[in-house]
PDB file of C-alpha atoms in Angstrom:
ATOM      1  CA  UNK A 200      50.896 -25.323  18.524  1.00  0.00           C
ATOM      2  CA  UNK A 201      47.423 -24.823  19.924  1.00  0.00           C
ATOM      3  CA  UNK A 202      45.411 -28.008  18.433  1.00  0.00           C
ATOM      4  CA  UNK A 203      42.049 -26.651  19.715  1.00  0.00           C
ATOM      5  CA  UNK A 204      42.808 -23.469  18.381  1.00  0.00           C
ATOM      6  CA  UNK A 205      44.190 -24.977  14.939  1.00  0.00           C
ATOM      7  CA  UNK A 206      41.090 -27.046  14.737  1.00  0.00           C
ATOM      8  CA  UNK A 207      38.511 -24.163  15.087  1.00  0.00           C
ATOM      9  CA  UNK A 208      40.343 -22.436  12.500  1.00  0.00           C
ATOM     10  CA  UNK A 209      39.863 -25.253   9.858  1.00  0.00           C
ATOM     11  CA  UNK A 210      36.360 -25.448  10.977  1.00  0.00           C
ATOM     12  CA  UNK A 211      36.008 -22.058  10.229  1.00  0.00           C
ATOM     13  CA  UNK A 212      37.260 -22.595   6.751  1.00  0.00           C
ATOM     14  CA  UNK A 213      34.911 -25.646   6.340  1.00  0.00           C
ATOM     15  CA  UNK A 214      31.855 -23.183   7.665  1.00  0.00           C
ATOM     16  CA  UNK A 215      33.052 -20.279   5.010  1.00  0.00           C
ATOM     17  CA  UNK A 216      32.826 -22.402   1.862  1.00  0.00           C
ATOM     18  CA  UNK A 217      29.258 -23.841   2.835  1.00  0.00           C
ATOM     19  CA  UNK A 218      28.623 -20.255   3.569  1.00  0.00           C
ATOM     20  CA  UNK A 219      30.147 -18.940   0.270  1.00  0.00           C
ATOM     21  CA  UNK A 220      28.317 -21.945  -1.593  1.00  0.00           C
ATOM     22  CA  UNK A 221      24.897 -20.907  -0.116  1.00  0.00           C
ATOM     23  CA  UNK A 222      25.775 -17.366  -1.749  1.00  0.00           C
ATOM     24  CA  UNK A 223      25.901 -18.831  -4.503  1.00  0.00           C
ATOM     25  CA  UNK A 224      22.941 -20.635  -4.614  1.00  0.00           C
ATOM     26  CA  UNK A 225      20.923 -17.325  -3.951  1.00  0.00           C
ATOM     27  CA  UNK A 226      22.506 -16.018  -7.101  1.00  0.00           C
ATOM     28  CA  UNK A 227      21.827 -18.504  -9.423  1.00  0.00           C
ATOM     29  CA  UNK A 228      18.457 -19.022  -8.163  1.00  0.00           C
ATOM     30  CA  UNK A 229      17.548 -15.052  -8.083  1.00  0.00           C
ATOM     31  CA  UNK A 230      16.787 -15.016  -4.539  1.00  0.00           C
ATOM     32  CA  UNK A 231      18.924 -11.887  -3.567  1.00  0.00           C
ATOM     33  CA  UNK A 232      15.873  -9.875  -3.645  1.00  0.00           C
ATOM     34  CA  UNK A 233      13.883 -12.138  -1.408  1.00  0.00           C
ATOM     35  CA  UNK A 234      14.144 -10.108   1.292  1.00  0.00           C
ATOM     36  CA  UNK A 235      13.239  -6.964  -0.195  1.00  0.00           C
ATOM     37  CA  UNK A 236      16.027  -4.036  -0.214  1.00  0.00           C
ATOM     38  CA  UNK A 237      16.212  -4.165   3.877  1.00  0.00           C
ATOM     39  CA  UNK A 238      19.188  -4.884   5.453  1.00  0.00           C
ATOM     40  CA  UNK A 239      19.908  -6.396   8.160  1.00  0.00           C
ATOM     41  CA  UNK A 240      15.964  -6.724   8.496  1.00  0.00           C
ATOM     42  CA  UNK A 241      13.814  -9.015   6.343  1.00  0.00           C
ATOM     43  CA  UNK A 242      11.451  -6.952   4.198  1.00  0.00           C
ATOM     44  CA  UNK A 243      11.324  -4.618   7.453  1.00  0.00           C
ATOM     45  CA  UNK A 244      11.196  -7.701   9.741  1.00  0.00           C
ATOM     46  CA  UNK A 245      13.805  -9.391  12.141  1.00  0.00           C
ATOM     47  CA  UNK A 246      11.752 -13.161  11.017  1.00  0.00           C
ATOM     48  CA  UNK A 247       9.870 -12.994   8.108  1.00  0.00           C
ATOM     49  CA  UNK A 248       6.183 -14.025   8.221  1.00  0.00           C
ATOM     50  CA  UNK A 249       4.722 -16.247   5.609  1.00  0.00           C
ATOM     51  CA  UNK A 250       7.853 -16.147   3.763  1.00  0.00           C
ATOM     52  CA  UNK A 251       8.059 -16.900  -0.226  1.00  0.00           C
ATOM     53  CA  UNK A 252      10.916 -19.873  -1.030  1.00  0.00           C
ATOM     54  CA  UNK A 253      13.327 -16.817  -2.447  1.00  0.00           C
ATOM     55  CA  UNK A 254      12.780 -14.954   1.160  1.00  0.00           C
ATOM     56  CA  UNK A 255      13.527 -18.063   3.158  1.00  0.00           C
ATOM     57  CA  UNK A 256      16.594 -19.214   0.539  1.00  0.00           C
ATOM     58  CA  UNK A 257      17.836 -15.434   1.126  1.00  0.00           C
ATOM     59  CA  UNK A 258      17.249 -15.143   4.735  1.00  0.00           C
ATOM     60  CA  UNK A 259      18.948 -18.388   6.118  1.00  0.00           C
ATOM     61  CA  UNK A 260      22.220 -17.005   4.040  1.00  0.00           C
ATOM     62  CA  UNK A 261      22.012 -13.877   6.496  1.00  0.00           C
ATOM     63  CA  UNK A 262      21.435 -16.137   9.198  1.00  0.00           C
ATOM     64  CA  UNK A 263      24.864 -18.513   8.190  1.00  0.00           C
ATOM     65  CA  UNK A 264      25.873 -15.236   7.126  1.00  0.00           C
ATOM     66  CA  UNK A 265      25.679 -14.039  10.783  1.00  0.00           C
ATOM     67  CA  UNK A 266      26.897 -16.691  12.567  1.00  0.00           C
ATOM     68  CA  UNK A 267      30.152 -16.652  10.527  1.00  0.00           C
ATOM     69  CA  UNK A 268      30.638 -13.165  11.385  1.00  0.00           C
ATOM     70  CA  UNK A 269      30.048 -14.121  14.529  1.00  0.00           C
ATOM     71  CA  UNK A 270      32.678 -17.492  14.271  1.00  0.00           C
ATOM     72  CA  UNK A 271      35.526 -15.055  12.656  1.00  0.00           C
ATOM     73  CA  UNK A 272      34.946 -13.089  16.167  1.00  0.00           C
ATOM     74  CA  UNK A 273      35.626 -15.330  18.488  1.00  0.00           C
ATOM     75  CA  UNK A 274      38.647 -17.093  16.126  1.00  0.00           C
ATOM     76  CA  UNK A 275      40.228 -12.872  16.678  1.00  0.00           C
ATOM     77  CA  UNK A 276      39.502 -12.866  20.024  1.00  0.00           C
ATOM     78  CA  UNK A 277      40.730 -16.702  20.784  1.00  0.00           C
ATOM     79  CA  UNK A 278      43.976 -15.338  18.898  1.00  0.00           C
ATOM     80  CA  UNK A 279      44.771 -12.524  21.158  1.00  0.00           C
ATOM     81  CA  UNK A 280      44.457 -14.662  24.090  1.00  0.00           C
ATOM     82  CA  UNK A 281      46.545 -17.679  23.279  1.00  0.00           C
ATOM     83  CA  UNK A 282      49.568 -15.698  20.702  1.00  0.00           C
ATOM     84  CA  UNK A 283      51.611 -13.061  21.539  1.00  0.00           C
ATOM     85  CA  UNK A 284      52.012 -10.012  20.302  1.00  0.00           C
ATOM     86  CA  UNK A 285      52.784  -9.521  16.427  1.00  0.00           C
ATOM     87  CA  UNK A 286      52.546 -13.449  15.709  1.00  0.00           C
ATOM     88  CA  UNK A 287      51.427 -14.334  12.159  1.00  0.00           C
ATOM     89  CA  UNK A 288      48.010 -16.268  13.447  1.00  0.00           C
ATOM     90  CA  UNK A 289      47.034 -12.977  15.565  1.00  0.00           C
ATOM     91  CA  UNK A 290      47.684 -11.038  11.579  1.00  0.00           C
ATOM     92  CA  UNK A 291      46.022 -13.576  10.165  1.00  0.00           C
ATOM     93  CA  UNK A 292      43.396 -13.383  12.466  1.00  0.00           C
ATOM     94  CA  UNK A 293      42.743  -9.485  12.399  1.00  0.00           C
ATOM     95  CA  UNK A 294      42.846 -10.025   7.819  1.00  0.00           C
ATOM     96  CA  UNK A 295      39.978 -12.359   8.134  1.00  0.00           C
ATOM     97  CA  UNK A 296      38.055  -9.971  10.726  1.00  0.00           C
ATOM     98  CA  UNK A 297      38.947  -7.591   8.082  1.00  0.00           C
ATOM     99  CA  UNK A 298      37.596  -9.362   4.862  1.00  0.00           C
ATOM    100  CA  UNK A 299      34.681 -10.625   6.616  1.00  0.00           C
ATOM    101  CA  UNK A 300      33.183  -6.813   7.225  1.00  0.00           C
ATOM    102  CA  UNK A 301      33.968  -6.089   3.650  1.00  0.00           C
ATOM    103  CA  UNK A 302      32.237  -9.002   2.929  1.00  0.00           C
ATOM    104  CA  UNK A 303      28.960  -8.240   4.587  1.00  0.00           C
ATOM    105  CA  UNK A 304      29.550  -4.792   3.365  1.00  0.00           C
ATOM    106  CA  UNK A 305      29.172  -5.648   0.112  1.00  0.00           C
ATOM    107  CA  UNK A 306      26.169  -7.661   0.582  1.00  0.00           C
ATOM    108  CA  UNK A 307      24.391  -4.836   2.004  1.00  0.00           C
ATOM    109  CA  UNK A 308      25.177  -2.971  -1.147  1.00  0.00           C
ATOM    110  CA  UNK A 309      23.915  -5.616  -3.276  1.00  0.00           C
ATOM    111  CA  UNK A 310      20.777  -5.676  -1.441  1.00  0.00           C
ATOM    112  CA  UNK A 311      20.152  -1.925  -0.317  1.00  0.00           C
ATOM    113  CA  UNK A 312      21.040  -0.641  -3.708  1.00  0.00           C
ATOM    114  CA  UNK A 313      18.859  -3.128  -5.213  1.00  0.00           C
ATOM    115  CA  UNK A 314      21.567  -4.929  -7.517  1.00  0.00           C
ATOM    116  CA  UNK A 315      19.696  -8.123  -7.233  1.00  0.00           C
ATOM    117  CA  UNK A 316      17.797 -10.416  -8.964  1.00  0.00           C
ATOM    118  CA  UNK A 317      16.756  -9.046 -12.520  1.00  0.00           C
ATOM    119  CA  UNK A 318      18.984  -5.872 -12.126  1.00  0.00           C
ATOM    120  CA  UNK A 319      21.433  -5.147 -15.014  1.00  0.00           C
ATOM    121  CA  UNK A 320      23.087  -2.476 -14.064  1.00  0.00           C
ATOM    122  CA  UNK A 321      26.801  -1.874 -14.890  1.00  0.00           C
ATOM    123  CA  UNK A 322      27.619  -1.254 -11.020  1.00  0.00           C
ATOM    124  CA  UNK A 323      26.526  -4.920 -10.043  1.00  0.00           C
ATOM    125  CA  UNK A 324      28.723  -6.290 -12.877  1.00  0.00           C
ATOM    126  CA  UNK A 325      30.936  -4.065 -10.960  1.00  0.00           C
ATOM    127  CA  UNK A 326      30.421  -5.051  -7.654  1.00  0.00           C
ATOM    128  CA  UNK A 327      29.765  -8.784  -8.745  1.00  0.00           C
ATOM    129  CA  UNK A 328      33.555  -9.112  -9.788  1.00  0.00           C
ATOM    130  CA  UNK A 329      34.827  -7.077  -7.060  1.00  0.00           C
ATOM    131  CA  UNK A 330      32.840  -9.297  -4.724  1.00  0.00           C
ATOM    132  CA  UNK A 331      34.382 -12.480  -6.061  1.00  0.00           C
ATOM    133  CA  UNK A 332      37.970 -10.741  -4.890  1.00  0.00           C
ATOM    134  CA  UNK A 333      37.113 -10.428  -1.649  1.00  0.00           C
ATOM    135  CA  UNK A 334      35.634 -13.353  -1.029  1.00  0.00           C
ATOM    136  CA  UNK A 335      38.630 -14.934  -2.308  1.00  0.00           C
ATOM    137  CA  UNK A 336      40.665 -12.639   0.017  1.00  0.00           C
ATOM    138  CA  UNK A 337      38.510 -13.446   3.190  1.00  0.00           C
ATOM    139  CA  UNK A 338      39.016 -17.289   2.523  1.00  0.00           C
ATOM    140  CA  UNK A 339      42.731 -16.801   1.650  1.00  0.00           C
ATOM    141  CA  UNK A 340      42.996 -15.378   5.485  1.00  0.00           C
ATOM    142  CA  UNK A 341      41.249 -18.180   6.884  1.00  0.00           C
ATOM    143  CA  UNK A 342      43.308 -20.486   5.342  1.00  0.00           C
ATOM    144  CA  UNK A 343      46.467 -18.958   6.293  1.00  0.00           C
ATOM    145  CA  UNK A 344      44.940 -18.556  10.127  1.00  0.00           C
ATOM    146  CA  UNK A 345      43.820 -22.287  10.378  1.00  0.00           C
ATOM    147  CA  UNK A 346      47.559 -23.288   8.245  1.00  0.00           C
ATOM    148  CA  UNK A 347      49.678 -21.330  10.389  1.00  0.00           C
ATOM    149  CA  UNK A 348      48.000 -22.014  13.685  1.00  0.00           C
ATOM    150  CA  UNK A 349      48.904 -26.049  12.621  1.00  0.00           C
ATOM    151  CA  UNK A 350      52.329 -25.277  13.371  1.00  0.00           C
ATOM    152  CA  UNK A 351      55.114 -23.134  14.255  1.00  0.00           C
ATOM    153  CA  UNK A 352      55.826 -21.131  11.109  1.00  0.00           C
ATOM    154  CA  UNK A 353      56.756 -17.723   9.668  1.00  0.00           C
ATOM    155  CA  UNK A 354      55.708 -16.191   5.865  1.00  0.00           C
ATOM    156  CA  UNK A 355      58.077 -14.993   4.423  1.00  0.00           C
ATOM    157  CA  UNK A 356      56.982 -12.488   1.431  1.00  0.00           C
ATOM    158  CA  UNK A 357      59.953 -12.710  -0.659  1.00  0.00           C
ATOM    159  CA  UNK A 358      62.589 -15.111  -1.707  1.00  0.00           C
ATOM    160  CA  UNK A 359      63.284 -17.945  -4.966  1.00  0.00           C
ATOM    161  CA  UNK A 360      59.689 -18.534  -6.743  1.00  0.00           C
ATOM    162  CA  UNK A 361      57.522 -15.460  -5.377  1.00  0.00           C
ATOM    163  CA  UNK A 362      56.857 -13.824  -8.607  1.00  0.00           C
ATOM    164  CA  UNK A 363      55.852 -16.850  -9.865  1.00  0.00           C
ATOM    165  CA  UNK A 364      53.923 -17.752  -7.306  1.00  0.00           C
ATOM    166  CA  UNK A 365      52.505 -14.150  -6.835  1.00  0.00           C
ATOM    167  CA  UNK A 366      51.216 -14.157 -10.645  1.00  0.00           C
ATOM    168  CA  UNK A 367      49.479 -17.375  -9.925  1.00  0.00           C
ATOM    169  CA  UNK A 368      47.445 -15.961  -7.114  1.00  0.00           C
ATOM    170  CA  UNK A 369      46.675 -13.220  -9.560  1.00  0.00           C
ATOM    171  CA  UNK A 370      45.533 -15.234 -12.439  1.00  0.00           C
ATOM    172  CA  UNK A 371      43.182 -17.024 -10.138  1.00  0.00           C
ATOM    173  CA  UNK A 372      42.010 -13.969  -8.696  1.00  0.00           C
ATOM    174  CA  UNK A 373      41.258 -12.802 -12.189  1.00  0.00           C
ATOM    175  CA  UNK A 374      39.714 -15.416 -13.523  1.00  0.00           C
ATOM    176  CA  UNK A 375      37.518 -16.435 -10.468  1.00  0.00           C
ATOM    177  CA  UNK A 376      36.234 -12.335 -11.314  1.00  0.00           C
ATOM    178  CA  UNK A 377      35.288 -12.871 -14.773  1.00  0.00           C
ATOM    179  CA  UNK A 378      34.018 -16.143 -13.876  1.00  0.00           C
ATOM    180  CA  UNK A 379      31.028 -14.333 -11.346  1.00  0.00           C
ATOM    181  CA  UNK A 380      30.939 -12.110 -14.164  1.00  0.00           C
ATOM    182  CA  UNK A 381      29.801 -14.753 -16.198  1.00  0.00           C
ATOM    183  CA  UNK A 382      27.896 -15.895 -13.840  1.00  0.00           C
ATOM    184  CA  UNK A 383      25.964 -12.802 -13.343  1.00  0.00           C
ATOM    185  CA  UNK A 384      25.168 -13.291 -17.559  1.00  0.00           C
ATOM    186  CA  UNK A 385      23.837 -16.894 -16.831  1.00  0.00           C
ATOM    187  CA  UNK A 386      21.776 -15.802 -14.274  1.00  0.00           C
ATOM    188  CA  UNK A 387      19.598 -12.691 -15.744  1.00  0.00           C
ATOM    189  CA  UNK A 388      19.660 -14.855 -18.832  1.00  0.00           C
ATOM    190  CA  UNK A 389      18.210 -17.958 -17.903  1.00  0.00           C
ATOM    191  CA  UNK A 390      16.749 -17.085 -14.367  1.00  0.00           C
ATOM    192  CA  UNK A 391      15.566 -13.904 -14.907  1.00  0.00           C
ATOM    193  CA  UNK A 392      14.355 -14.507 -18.721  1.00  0.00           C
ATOM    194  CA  UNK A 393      16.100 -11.608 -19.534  1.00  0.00           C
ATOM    195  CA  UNK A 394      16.951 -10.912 -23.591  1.00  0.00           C
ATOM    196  CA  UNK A 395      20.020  -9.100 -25.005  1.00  0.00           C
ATOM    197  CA  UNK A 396      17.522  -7.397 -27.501  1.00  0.00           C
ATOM    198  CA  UNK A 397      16.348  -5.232 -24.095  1.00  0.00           C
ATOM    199  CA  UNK A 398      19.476  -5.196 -22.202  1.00  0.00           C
ATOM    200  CA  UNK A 399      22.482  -3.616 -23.597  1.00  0.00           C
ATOM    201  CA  UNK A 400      24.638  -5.070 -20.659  1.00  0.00           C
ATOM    202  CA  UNK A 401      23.446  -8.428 -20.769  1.00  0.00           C
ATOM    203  CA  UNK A 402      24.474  -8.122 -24.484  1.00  0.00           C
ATOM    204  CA  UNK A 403      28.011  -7.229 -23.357  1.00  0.00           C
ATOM    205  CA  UNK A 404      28.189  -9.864 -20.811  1.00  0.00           C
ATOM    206  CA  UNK A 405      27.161 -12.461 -23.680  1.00  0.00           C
ATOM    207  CA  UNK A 406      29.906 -10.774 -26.177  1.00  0.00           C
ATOM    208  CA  UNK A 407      32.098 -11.432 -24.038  1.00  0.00           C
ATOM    209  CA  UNK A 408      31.733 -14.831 -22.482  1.00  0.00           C
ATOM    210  CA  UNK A 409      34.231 -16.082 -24.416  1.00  0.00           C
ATOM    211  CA  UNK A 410      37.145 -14.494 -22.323  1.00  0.00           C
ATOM    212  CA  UNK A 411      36.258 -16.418 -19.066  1.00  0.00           C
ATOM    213  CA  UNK A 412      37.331 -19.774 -20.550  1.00  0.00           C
ATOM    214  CA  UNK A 413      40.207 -18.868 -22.480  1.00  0.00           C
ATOM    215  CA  UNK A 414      41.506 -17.180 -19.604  1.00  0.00           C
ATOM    216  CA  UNK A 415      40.795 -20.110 -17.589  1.00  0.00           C
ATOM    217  CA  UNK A 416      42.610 -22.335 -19.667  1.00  0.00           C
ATOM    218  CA  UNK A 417      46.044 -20.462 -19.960  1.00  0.00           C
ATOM    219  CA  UNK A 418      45.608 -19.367 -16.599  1.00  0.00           C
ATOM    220  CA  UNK A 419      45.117 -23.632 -15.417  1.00  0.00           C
ATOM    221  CA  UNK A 420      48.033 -24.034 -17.237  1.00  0.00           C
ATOM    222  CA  UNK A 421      50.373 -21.725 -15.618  1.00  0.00           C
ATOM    223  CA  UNK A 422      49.618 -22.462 -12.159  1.00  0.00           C
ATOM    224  CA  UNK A 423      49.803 -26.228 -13.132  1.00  0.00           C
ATOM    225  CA  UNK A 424      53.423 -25.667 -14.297  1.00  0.00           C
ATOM    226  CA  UNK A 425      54.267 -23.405 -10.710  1.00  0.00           C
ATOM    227  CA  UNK A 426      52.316 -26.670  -8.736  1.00  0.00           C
ATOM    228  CA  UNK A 427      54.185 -29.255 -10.528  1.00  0.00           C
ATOM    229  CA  UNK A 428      56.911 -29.369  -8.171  1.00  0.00           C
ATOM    230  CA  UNK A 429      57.874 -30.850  -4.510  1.00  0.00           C
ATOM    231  CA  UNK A 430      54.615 -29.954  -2.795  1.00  0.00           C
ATOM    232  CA  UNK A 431      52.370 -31.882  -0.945  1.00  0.00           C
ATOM    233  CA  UNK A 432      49.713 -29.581  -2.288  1.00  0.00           C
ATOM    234  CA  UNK A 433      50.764 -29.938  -6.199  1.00  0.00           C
ATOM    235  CA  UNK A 434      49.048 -32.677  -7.510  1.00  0.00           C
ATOM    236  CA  UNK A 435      45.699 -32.390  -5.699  1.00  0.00           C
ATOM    237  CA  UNK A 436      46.070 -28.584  -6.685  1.00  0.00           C
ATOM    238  CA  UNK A 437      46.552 -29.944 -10.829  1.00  0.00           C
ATOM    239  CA  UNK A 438      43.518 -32.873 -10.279  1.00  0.00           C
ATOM    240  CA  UNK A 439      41.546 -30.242  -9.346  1.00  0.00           C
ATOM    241  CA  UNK A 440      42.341 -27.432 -12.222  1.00  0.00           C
ATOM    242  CA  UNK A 441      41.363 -30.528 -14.554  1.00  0.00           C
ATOM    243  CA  UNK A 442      38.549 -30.936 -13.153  1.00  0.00           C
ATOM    244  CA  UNK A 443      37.377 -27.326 -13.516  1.00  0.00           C
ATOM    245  CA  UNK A 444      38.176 -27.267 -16.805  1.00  0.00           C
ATOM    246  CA  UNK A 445      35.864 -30.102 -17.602  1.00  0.00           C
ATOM    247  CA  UNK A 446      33.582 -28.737 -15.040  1.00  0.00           C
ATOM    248  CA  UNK A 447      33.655 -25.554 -16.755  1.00  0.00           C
ATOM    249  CA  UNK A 448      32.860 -27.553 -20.314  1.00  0.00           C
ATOM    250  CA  UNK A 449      29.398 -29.881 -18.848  1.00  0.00           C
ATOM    251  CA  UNK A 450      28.395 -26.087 -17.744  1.00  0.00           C
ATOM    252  CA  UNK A 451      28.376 -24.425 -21.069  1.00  0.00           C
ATOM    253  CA  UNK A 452      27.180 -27.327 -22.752  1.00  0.00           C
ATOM    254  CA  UNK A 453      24.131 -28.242 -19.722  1.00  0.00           C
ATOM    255  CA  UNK A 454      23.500 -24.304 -20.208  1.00  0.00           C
ATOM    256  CA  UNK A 455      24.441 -23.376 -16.628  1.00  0.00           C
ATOM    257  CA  UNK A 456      21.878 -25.192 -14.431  1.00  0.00           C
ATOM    258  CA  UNK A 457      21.904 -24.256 -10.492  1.00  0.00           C
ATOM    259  CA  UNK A 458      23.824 -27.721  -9.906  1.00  0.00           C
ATOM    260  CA  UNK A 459      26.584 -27.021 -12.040  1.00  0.00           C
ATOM    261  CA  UNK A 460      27.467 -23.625 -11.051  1.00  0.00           C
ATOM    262  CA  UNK A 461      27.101 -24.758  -7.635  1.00  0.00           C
ATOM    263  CA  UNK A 462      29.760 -27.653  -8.522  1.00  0.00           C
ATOM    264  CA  UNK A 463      31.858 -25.071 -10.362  1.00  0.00           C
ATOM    265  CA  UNK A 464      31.901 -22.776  -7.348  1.00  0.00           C
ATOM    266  CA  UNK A 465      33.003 -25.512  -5.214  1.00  0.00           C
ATOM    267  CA  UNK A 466      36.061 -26.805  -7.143  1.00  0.00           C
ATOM    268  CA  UNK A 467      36.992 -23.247  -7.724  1.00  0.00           C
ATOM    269  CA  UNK A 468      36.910 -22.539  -4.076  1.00  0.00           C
ATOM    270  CA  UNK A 469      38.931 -25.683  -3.700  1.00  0.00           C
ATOM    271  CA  UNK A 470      41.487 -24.519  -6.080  1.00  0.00           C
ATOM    272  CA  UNK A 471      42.067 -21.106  -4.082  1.00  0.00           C
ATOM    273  CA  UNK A 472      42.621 -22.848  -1.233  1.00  0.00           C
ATOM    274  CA  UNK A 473      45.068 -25.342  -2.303  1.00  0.00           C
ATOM    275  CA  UNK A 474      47.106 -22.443  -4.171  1.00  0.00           C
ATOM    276  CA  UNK A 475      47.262 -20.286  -1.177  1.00  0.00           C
ATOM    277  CA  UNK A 476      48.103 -23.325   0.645  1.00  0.00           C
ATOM    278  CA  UNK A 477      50.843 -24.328  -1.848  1.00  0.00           C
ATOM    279  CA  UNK A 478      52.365 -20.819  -1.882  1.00  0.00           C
ATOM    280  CA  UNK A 479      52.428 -21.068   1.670  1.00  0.00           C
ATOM    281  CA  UNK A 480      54.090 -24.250   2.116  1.00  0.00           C
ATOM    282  CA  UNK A 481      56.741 -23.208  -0.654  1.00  0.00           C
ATOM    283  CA  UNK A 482      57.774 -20.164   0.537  1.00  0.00           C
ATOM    284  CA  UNK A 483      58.373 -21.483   4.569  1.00  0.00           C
ATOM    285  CA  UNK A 484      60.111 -23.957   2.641  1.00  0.00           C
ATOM    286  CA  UNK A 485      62.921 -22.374   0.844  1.00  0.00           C
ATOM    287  CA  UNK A 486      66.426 -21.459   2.889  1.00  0.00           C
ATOM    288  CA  UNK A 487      67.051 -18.667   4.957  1.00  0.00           C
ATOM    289  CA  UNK A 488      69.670 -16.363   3.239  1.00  0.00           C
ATOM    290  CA  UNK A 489      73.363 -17.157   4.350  1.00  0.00           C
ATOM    291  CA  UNK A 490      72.154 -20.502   5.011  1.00  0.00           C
ATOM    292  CA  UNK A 491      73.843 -23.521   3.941  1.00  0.00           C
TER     293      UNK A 491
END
């Protein structure tokens, strides 16, 4: 085991969620138009001049933005140089490299295409939920570079407790996509002042609201029963899915202020990463076929 190494890599996961939070932040405070629809340049400038507060919230998440990109980098490169060939960090490694171009990708999109801010347009609902995935993906890779780099393991993709485990990942996936989704409702509802009466797919967003939480809570409840085993991860992994759940509650109730969906994003980012961390842990765990 590399301990430098393994360290950087759980920095980098550290540096992704702040990242990821900051995201947030410019969504539920309508800032993604703040620097106009140029990308990588700031309303057609490398440093904005006299910038408004939405220009300087959006343009220090392209800066973090940046330097993770440019973090993820030097984890790949670091990889190659200290594992050999085909090891599960260097894989790892090259996923999050991976993840982290779709990733900026799609925030060009967002911005170049003009899906910020006010827009209601069915492709950002689109993109919005598709955007959650991969972000989801990208820290899932991280975590599984900075986990396996901590010690001398393999992943095995199969064995006693995958499906389960595989439909939990799933779940979370789906219901962290309907959550930005919802999201997206909150925000060009009570950011943007946007009414249903003049937006036919804010109306559907608000129609359908409903499905977010009561997916959440069947989902909690699965992946509480697949954590609620021998697992250092388990129990931290079920405080946190009641937490959500109450989080999820204030949110609704508070209608959604900037705080709160901040909050929510954290503990949901939490939750990922125990899971993936739990499914990891289970499946190095279990015995090798013909074992006794």
């Amino acid at each position: 085991m590399n301990r430098r190494f393994a360290s950087a890599a759980w920095f980098l996961l550290g540096y992704t969620v702040l990242v990821i939070l900051w995201g947030g932040f410019v969504r539920a405070t309508g800032s993604g138009a703040g620097c106009g629809s140029h990308w990588p340049l700031c309303n057609g400038e490398l440093i904005p001049h006299s910038p408004r507060v939405e220009t300087i919230i959006e343009f220090v998440h392209r800066l973090t933005s940046g330097l993770l990109g440019l973090l993820v980098l030097g984890v790949v490169v670091a990889a190659f140089r200290i594992y050999p060939r085909g090891h599960t960090v260097r894989k790892s490694a090259i996923w999050t490299l991976f993840f982290i171009v779709t990733e900026s990708l799609l925030g060009a999109g967002l911005v170049t295409f003009e899906w910020v801010a006010a827009n209601d347009s069915v492709e950002r609902v689109y993109v919005m939920a598709f955007h959650l995935v991969n972000t989801f993906l990208l820290l899932a890779a991280v975590t599984l570079t900075a986990w396996l780099a901590s010690g001398e393991r393999k992943l095995p993709l199969r064995g006693p407790g995958v499906v389960r485990l595989t439909l939990a990942l799933a779940g979370v996936l789906l219901v962290g996509s309907s959550g930005a989704v919802t999201a997206l409702g909150d925000t060009l509802l009570l950011t943007q002042g946007l009414s249903p009466d003049e937006s036919p797919v804010l109306a559907r967003l608000l129609a359908t609201r409903l499905y977010h939480p009561s997916a959440a809570i069947v989902v909690a409840l699965f992946v509480a029963w697949v954590a609620w085993r021998k697992n250092p991860y388990g129990r931290p992994l079920v405080m946190m899915l009641t937490a959500q759940l109450a989080l999820g509650a204030v949110n609704v109730y508070l209608k959604a202020p900037v705080w709160m969906q901040l909050a929510h994003l954290a503990v949901s980012d939490a939750i990922w990463v125990l899971l993936v961390l739990l499914a990891a842990t289970a499946l190095t765990r279990q015995p090798v076929a013909g074992s006794r």
